Amino acid sequence: MTAASLALGTAAGGWAWTADRRADARAERAAAEERVAAVVDAADTDRAAAAAAQAALTAVGTSAVLTGPRAALDGALAQARATLAESAERVADDAVRQALAATLEAAEAEAPAASAVRLRALAADVAAAEHGVREAVAARDAAEAEAGRAAAAAAAATAPRRPSTSAPAPSADRSCATTYSGPAFYTSPPTEGGDGSNGRLPASALTAVSWARDSRGTPFYLRHDAAAALERLNAAFRAALGHDLALDLTYRDYDTQVAMRAALGSVAATPGTSSHGTGLAVDVPELPCEYGWDSAARAWLVEHGPSYGWVSPAWARQDGSNPEYWHYEYRG
């Protein structure tokens, strides 16, 4: 009995020890699994962080690559919109303007998702369409100028001969003498190598009127459309008053603007801002009886000039800020 009991007791103790070891093993395994899971979680976190960082770097790189092409397209779009607005009713065939409008619309729709290469291609397409409109405007302006010269020549060929058709004979009345007392200035020829800015207009931007030159033999140049309009105005002026419109100054280059400012002070425009520097202004002679405030010529010009796009600006009127009865500007 005692021996059996002892044996049983020994077996029970061995079983308890084994159970404890198993529990400890399970606990160690669970702890190890937790450590492994923590390591995996950390690795996953690192991978997510790395992926996010890579995505940010990619976005920054993509943005940098697109900056230049987007800026080029934005510039082309802005120029095209301005040309489209300014060219209304100034082309012989409006199809070229419609093509530009369609190109603009397509480029604006595609731009947000376009690649750098595609952005540059869109900018080139817009620039080409815009150039086509500008060429169409220039072609119509040149055609109108040529038509004006032809009309003036035809009118001159059929008009009765007079001792002078350029202006009425000056009056002997001293009150009719010129109101200008400053140094002599002359109209300017086109600016050689001009960049198109105020006072630097090249020959390609200007047209000479057909009926007059200044005292040194220099033609009176104006922007193409302004010259064409003045040709038409002069034909009507001559029919109404019996002589051509006399001219004193038209295009004024930058150097002449500087010289006039130095000689005349604030009466002359700040160099680089004169309307003469754009080829859109004329001065008739400063002769009060022929072209002054109460003259028949001025009355006709003020009344009929706007029909041809030529006006006496508010500042140059008799009650304006700088009265100049001799100055007129082309407003189209």
Tab-separated table of C-alpha atoms in Angstrom:
chain	number	residue	atom	x	y	z
A	1	MET	CA	0.000	0.000	0.000
A	2	THR	CA	2.757	2.382	0.908
A	3	ALA	CA	4.764	1.562	-2.163
A	4	ALA	CA	1.828	2.034	-4.456
A	5	SER	CA	1.005	5.324	-2.902
A	6	LEU	CA	4.587	6.487	-3.296
A	7	ALA	CA	4.647	5.570	-6.913
A	8	LEU	CA	1.425	7.379	-7.582
A	9	GLY	CA	2.650	10.435	-5.786
A	10	THR	CA	5.821	10.476	-7.844
A	11	ALA	CA	3.883	10.246	-11.090
A	12	ALA	CA	1.541	13.055	-10.095
A	13	GLY	CA	4.472	15.327	-9.327
A	14	GLY	CA	6.051	14.623	-12.714
A	15	TRP	CA	2.824	15.479	-14.491
A	16	ALA	CA	2.516	18.790	-12.661
A	17	TRP	CA	6.096	19.749	-13.546
A	18	THR	CA	5.480	18.945	-17.204
A	19	ALA	CA	2.280	21.014	-17.248
A	20	ASP	CA	4.147	23.963	-15.771
A	21	ARG	CA	6.860	23.703	-18.433
A	22	ARG	CA	4.241	23.584	-21.135
A	23	ALA	CA	2.591	26.711	-19.780
A	24	ASP	CA	5.934	28.478	-19.637
A	25	ALA	CA	6.671	27.393	-23.219
A	26	ARG	CA	3.334	28.688	-24.406
A	27	ALA	CA	3.954	31.997	-22.660
A	28	GLU	CA	7.424	32.304	-24.192
A	29	ARG	CA	5.977	31.479	-27.638
A	30	ALA	CA	3.246	34.104	-27.232
A	31	ALA	CA	5.828	36.686	-26.159
A	32	ALA	CA	8.010	35.814	-29.145
A	33	GLU	CA	5.032	36.095	-31.446
A	34	GLU	CA	4.260	39.529	-29.999
A	35	ARG	CA	7.844	40.613	-30.565
A	36	VAL	CA	7.735	39.376	-34.165
A	37	ALA	CA	4.391	41.124	-34.761
A	38	ALA	CA	5.858	44.341	-33.371
A	39	VAL	CA	8.821	44.040	-35.705
A	40	VAL	CA	6.495	43.389	-38.664
A	41	ASP	CA	4.298	46.332	-37.695
A	42	ALA	CA	7.351	48.574	-37.489
A	43	ALA	CA	8.520	47.363	-40.878
A	44	ASP	CA	5.098	48.008	-42.370
A	45	THR	CA	5.109	51.491	-40.854
A	46	ASP	CA	8.541	52.160	-42.292
A	47	ARG	CA	7.450	50.931	-45.712
A	48	ALA	CA	4.348	53.165	-45.617
A	49	ALA	CA	6.453	56.132	-44.580
A	50	ALA	CA	8.936	55.387	-47.324
A	51	ALA	CA	6.152	55.093	-49.890
A	52	ALA	CA	4.637	58.388	-48.758
A	53	ALA	CA	8.028	60.089	-48.928
A	54	GLN	CA	8.635	58.693	-52.394
A	55	ALA	CA	5.218	59.893	-53.543
A	56	ALA	CA	5.950	63.383	-52.196
A	57	LEU	CA	9.319	63.445	-53.941
A	58	THR	CA	7.691	62.288	-57.168
A	59	ALA	CA	5.040	65.014	-56.895
A	60	VAL	CA	7.682	67.679	-56.299
A	61	GLY	CA	9.729	66.417	-59.212
A	62	THR	CA	6.724	66.322	-61.500
A	63	SER	CA	5.717	69.840	-60.487
A	64	ALA	CA	9.214	71.139	-61.175
A	65	VAL	CA	9.251	69.490	-64.594
A	66	LEU	CA	5.867	71.027	-65.473
A	67	THR	CA	6.592	74.566	-64.250
A	68	GLY	CA	8.345	75.807	-67.384
A	69	PRO	CA	5.942	74.266	-69.917
A	70	ARG	CA	2.896	75.481	-67.964
A	71	ALA	CA	4.320	79.013	-67.869
A	72	ALA	CA	4.960	78.878	-71.628
A	73	LEU	CA	1.394	77.741	-72.289
A	74	ASP	CA	-0.057	80.377	-69.949
A	75	GLY	CA	1.862	83.083	-71.825
A	76	ALA	CA	0.703	81.787	-75.202
A	77	LEU	CA	-2.903	81.637	-73.989
A	78	ALA	CA	-2.808	85.196	-72.642
A	79	GLN	CA	-1.347	86.568	-75.882
A	80	ALA	CA	-3.881	84.626	-77.946
A	81	ARG	CA	-6.827	85.923	-75.912
A	82	ALA	CA	-5.623	89.511	-76.387
A	83	THR	CA	-5.135	89.026	-80.130
A	84	LEU	CA	-8.569	87.417	-80.442
A	85	ALA	CA	-10.202	90.393	-78.717
A	86	GLU	CA	-8.258	93.028	-80.657
A	87	SER	CA	-8.811	91.391	-84.055
A	88	ALA	CA	-12.619	91.519	-84.009
A	89	GLU	CA	-13.872	92.842	-87.365
A	90	ARG	CA	-10.274	93.404	-88.501
A	91	VAL	CA	-9.767	90.317	-90.680
A	92	ALA	CA	-11.102	89.637	-94.152
A	93	ASP	CA	-12.144	86.059	-93.288
A	94	ASP	CA	-13.268	85.369	-89.705
A	95	ALA	CA	-12.446	81.659	-90.094
A	96	VAL	CA	-8.891	82.339	-88.903
A	97	ARG	CA	-10.258	83.863	-85.671
A	98	GLN	CA	-12.646	80.938	-85.226
A	99	ALA	CA	-9.705	78.543	-85.592
A	100	LEU	CA	-7.814	80.442	-82.888
A	101	ALA	CA	-10.850	80.348	-80.566
A	102	ALA	CA	-11.166	76.574	-81.063
A	103	THR	CA	-7.449	76.050	-80.412
A	104	LEU	CA	-7.690	78.125	-77.239
A	105	GLU	CA	-10.663	76.148	-75.960
A	106	ALA	CA	-9.018	72.801	-76.668
A	107	ALA	CA	-5.727	73.819	-75.016
A	108	GLU	CA	-7.445	75.139	-71.882
A	109	ALA	CA	-9.437	71.894	-71.553
A	110	GLU	CA	-6.420	69.604	-71.994
A	111	ALA	CA	-3.839	71.589	-70.031
A	112	PRO	CA	-4.650	70.468	-66.429
A	113	ALA	CA	-3.789	66.807	-67.103
A	114	ALA	CA	-1.156	67.312	-69.821
A	115	SER	CA	2.448	66.159	-69.572
A	116	ALA	CA	5.374	68.528	-70.006
A	117	VAL	CA	5.832	67.457	-73.616
A	118	ARG	CA	2.137	67.913	-74.362
A	119	LEU	CA	2.075	71.340	-72.652
A	120	ARG	CA	4.831	72.531	-74.963
A	121	ALA	CA	2.972	71.160	-77.977
A	122	LEU	CA	-0.212	72.951	-76.901
A	123	ALA	CA	1.715	76.221	-76.476
A	124	ALA	CA	3.132	75.829	-79.993
A	125	ASP	CA	-0.347	75.148	-81.428
A	126	VAL	CA	-1.801	78.244	-79.734
A	127	ALA	CA	1.113	80.438	-80.842
A	128	ALA	CA	0.764	79.262	-84.442
A	129	ALA	CA	-2.978	79.976	-84.484
A	130	GLU	CA	-2.435	83.390	-82.884
A	131	HIS	CA	0.254	84.234	-85.453
A	132	GLY	CA	-2.189	83.376	-88.217
A	133	VAL	CA	-4.690	85.911	-86.879
A	134	ARG	CA	-2.026	88.622	-86.618
A	135	GLU	CA	-0.971	87.964	-90.214
A	136	ALA	CA	-4.610	88.210	-91.328
A	137	VAL	CA	-4.988	91.567	-89.547
A	138	ALA	CA	-1.782	92.879	-91.130
A	139	ALA	CA	-2.926	91.704	-94.564
A	140	ARG	CA	-6.252	93.497	-94.265
A	141	ASP	CA	-4.582	96.674	-92.962
A	142	ALA	CA	-2.147	96.623	-95.886
A	143	ALA	CA	-4.983	96.053	-98.355
A	144	GLU	CA	-6.947	98.974	-96.899
A	145	ALA	CA	-3.891	101.215	-97.052
A	146	GLU	CA	-3.323	100.278	-100.688
A	147	ALA	CA	-6.992	100.877	-101.470
A	148	GLY	CA	-6.773	104.280	-99.794
A	149	ARG	CA	-3.711	105.226	-101.818
A	150	ALA	CA	-5.405	104.076	-105.020
A	151	ALA	CA	-8.543	106.067	-104.205
A	152	ALA	CA	-6.493	109.165	-103.424
A	153	ALA	CA	-4.532	108.812	-106.665
A	154	ALA	CA	-7.725	108.348	-108.678
A	155	ALA	CA	-9.337	111.368	-107.042
A	156	ALA	CA	-6.242	113.469	-107.677
A	157	ALA	CA	-6.194	112.425	-111.351
A	158	THR	CA	-9.768	113.534	-111.915
A	159	ALA	CA	-9.788	116.655	-109.717
A	160	PRO	CA	-9.569	120.093	-111.375
A	161	ARG	CA	-6.097	121.566	-111.257
A	162	ARG	CA	-5.472	124.271	-108.693
A	163	PRO	CA	-2.362	126.306	-107.960
A	164	SER	CA	-2.017	124.308	-104.746
A	165	THR	CA	-3.953	121.334	-103.396
A	166	SER	CA	-1.992	120.842	-100.194
A	167	ALA	CA	-3.369	123.734	-98.149
A	168	PRO	CA	-4.955	127.139	-98.527
A	169	ALA	CA	-2.599	130.041	-99.092
A	170	PRO	CA	-1.428	131.517	-95.796
A	171	SER	CA	-3.164	134.709	-94.798
A	172	ALA	CA	-1.262	137.987	-94.668
A	173	ASP	CA	-3.053	138.779	-91.403
A	174	ARG	CA	-0.487	138.610	-88.602
A	175	SER	CA	-3.113	137.066	-86.335
A	176	CYS	CA	-3.009	134.069	-88.653
A	177	ALA	CA	0.719	133.459	-88.103
A	178	THR	CA	1.809	130.184	-86.564
A	179	THR	CA	1.252	129.841	-82.837
A	180	TYR	CA	4.419	127.721	-82.482
A	181	SER	CA	7.549	129.526	-81.332
A	182	GLY	CA	9.868	126.667	-80.343
A	183	PRO	CA	12.737	125.013	-82.231
A	184	ALA	CA	11.981	123.142	-85.439
A	185	PHE	CA	11.119	119.437	-85.229
A	186	TYR	CA	10.337	117.051	-88.043
A	187	THR	CA	8.358	113.881	-88.542
A	188	SER	CA	10.397	110.677	-88.150
A	189	PRO	CA	11.116	107.860	-90.597
A	190	PRO	CA	10.698	104.267	-89.346
A	191	THR	CA	13.204	103.251	-86.685
A	192	GLU	CA	15.869	101.014	-88.173
A	193	GLY	CA	15.971	97.773	-86.176
A	194	GLY	CA	13.051	98.970	-84.060
A	195	ASP	CA	11.592	96.550	-81.519
A	196	GLY	CA	7.999	97.757	-81.910
A	197	SER	CA	7.845	99.738	-78.667
A	198	ASN	CA	6.798	103.401	-78.438
A	199	GLY	CA	9.154	105.456	-80.626
A	200	ARG	CA	10.886	102.362	-81.986
A	201	LEU	CA	8.550	101.203	-84.764
A	202	PRO	CA	10.221	99.390	-87.704
A	203	ALA	CA	9.295	99.923	-91.343
A	204	SER	CA	7.199	96.745	-91.283
A	205	ALA	CA	4.823	98.413	-88.798
A	206	LEU	CA	4.304	101.681	-90.701
A	207	THR	CA	2.813	103.007	-93.956
A	208	ALA	CA	3.477	106.404	-95.541
A	209	VAL	CA	0.469	108.504	-96.552
A	210	SER	CA	0.265	109.144	-100.262
A	211	TRP	CA	-0.234	112.887	-100.636
A	212	ALA	CA	2.340	114.710	-98.491
A	213	ARG	CA	5.926	114.885	-97.182
A	214	ASP	CA	7.490	117.212	-94.649
A	215	SER	CA	9.764	120.122	-95.555
A	216	ARG	CA	12.812	117.846	-95.549
A	217	GLY	CA	11.163	115.338	-97.877
A	218	THR	CA	10.430	112.724	-95.198
A	219	PRO	CA	7.155	110.846	-95.785
A	220	PHE	CA	4.501	111.030	-93.096
A	221	TYR	CA	4.357	107.539	-91.577
A	222	LEU	CA	1.542	106.014	-89.513
A	223	ARG	CA	0.584	102.543	-88.354
A	224	HIS	CA	-0.965	100.591	-91.248
A	225	ASP	CA	-4.597	100.836	-90.126
A	226	ALA	CA	-4.256	104.488	-89.099
A	227	ALA	CA	-2.716	105.384	-92.475
A	228	ALA	CA	-5.485	103.587	-94.377
A	229	ALA	CA	-8.139	105.424	-92.365
A	230	LEU	CA	-6.401	108.777	-92.905
A	231	GLU	CA	-6.302	108.165	-96.669
A	232	ARG	CA	-10.093	107.761	-96.633
A	233	LEU	CA	-10.531	110.798	-94.391
A	234	ASN	CA	-8.346	112.950	-96.651
A	235	ALA	CA	-10.359	112.018	-99.738
A	236	ALA	CA	-13.533	113.201	-97.987
A	237	PHE	CA	-11.785	116.277	-96.552
A	238	ARG	CA	-10.539	117.286	-100.004
A	239	ALA	CA	-14.005	116.813	-101.503
A	240	ALA	CA	-15.516	119.045	-98.808
A	241	LEU	CA	-12.868	121.794	-98.488
A	242	GLY	CA	-11.120	121.699	-101.859
A	243	HIS	CA	-7.617	120.821	-100.694
A	244	ASP	CA	-5.715	117.979	-99.028
A	245	LEU	CA	-5.298	117.859	-95.289
A	246	ALA	CA	-1.984	119.504	-94.423
A	247	LEU	CA	0.278	117.535	-92.071
A	248	ASP	CA	3.070	118.717	-89.799
A	249	LEU	CA	4.081	115.660	-87.730
A	250	THR	CA	3.024	112.001	-87.607
A	251	TYR	CA	5.299	109.205	-86.307
A	252	ARG	CA	7.785	110.486	-83.728
A	253	ASP	CA	10.738	108.310	-82.782
A	254	TYR	CA	12.077	108.036	-79.247
A	255	ASP	CA	15.087	110.314	-79.780
A	256	THR	CA	12.820	113.076	-81.115
A	257	GLN	CA	10.551	112.637	-78.105
A	258	VAL	CA	13.570	113.129	-75.833
A	259	ALA	CA	14.641	116.255	-77.740
A	260	MET	CA	11.128	117.745	-77.651
A	261	ARG	CA	10.772	117.090	-73.926
A	262	ALA	CA	14.095	118.803	-73.290
A	263	ALA	CA	13.132	121.810	-75.438
A	264	LEU	CA	9.452	122.186	-74.538
A	265	GLY	CA	9.202	120.779	-71.025
A	266	SER	CA	5.948	119.267	-69.768
A	267	VAL	CA	4.061	120.484	-72.855
A	268	ALA	CA	5.687	117.527	-74.651
A	269	ALA	CA	4.853	113.964	-73.599
A	270	THR	CA	7.238	111.980	-71.422
A	271	PRO	CA	9.540	110.075	-73.817
A	272	GLY	CA	8.179	106.631	-74.520
A	273	THR	CA	4.548	107.639	-73.877
A	274	SER	CA	3.704	109.882	-76.845
A	275	SER	CA	0.786	108.778	-79.021
A	276	HIS	CA	2.971	109.849	-81.956
A	277	GLY	CA	5.425	107.123	-80.894
A	278	THR	CA	2.765	104.500	-81.618
A	279	GLY	CA	2.072	105.791	-85.133
A	280	LEU	CA	-1.480	106.712	-84.125
A	281	ALA	CA	-1.389	110.524	-84.052
A	282	VAL	CA	-1.066	113.435	-86.442
A	283	ASP	CA	-0.385	117.125	-85.960
A	284	VAL	CA	-1.675	119.544	-88.573
A	285	PRO	CA	0.164	122.880	-88.956
A	286	GLU	CA	-0.154	125.285	-86.040
A	287	LEU	CA	-1.876	127.887	-88.190
A	288	PRO	CA	-4.864	129.347	-86.320
A	289	CYS	CA	-6.720	130.659	-89.351
A	290	GLU	CA	-6.361	127.460	-91.389
A	291	TYR	CA	-6.650	124.813	-88.631
A	292	GLY	CA	-7.355	126.730	-85.393
A	293	TRP	CA	-10.272	126.490	-82.982
A	294	ASP	CA	-12.719	128.419	-85.195
A	295	SER	CA	-11.483	127.245	-88.591
A	296	ALA	CA	-13.595	125.422	-91.152
A	297	ALA	CA	-10.987	122.634	-91.289
A	298	ARG	CA	-11.170	121.948	-87.556
A	299	ALA	CA	-14.974	122.069	-87.572
A	300	TRP	CA	-15.010	119.456	-90.348
A	301	LEU	CA	-12.400	117.251	-88.653
A	302	VAL	CA	-14.161	117.281	-85.279
A	303	GLU	CA	-17.519	116.485	-86.876
A	304	HIS	CA	-16.492	113.945	-89.515
A	305	GLY	CA	-13.134	112.603	-88.290
A	306	PRO	CA	-14.656	110.047	-85.871
A	307	SER	CA	-16.409	108.373	-88.820
A	308	TYR	CA	-12.910	107.473	-90.024
A	309	GLY	CA	-11.559	106.645	-86.550
A	310	TRP	CA	-9.784	110.006	-86.081
A	311	VAL	CA	-10.695	112.193	-83.083
A	312	SER	CA	-9.613	115.276	-81.201
A	313	PRO	CA	-8.966	113.792	-77.730
A	314	ALA	CA	-10.667	115.405	-74.729
A	315	TRP	CA	-7.397	116.623	-73.225
A	316	ALA	CA	-6.548	118.503	-76.483
A	317	ARG	CA	-9.921	120.273	-76.774
A	318	GLN	CA	-10.200	123.991	-76.120
A	319	ASP	CA	-11.418	123.307	-72.579
A	320	GLY	CA	-9.111	120.318	-72.055
A	321	SER	CA	-6.104	119.934	-69.768
A	322	ASN	CA	-3.582	120.666	-72.558
A	323	PRO	CA	-5.376	122.442	-75.462
A	324	GLU	CA	-3.861	121.591	-78.857
A	325	TYR	CA	-6.071	122.411	-81.829
A	326	TRP	CA	-3.537	120.768	-84.144
A	327	HIS	CA	-3.495	117.289	-82.558
A	328	TYR	CA	-5.645	114.304	-83.624
A	329	GLU	CA	-5.481	110.624	-82.719
A	330	TYR	CA	-6.622	107.400	-84.354
A	331	ARG	CA	-8.936	105.332	-82.143
A	332	GLY	CA	-10.209	102.915	-84.812
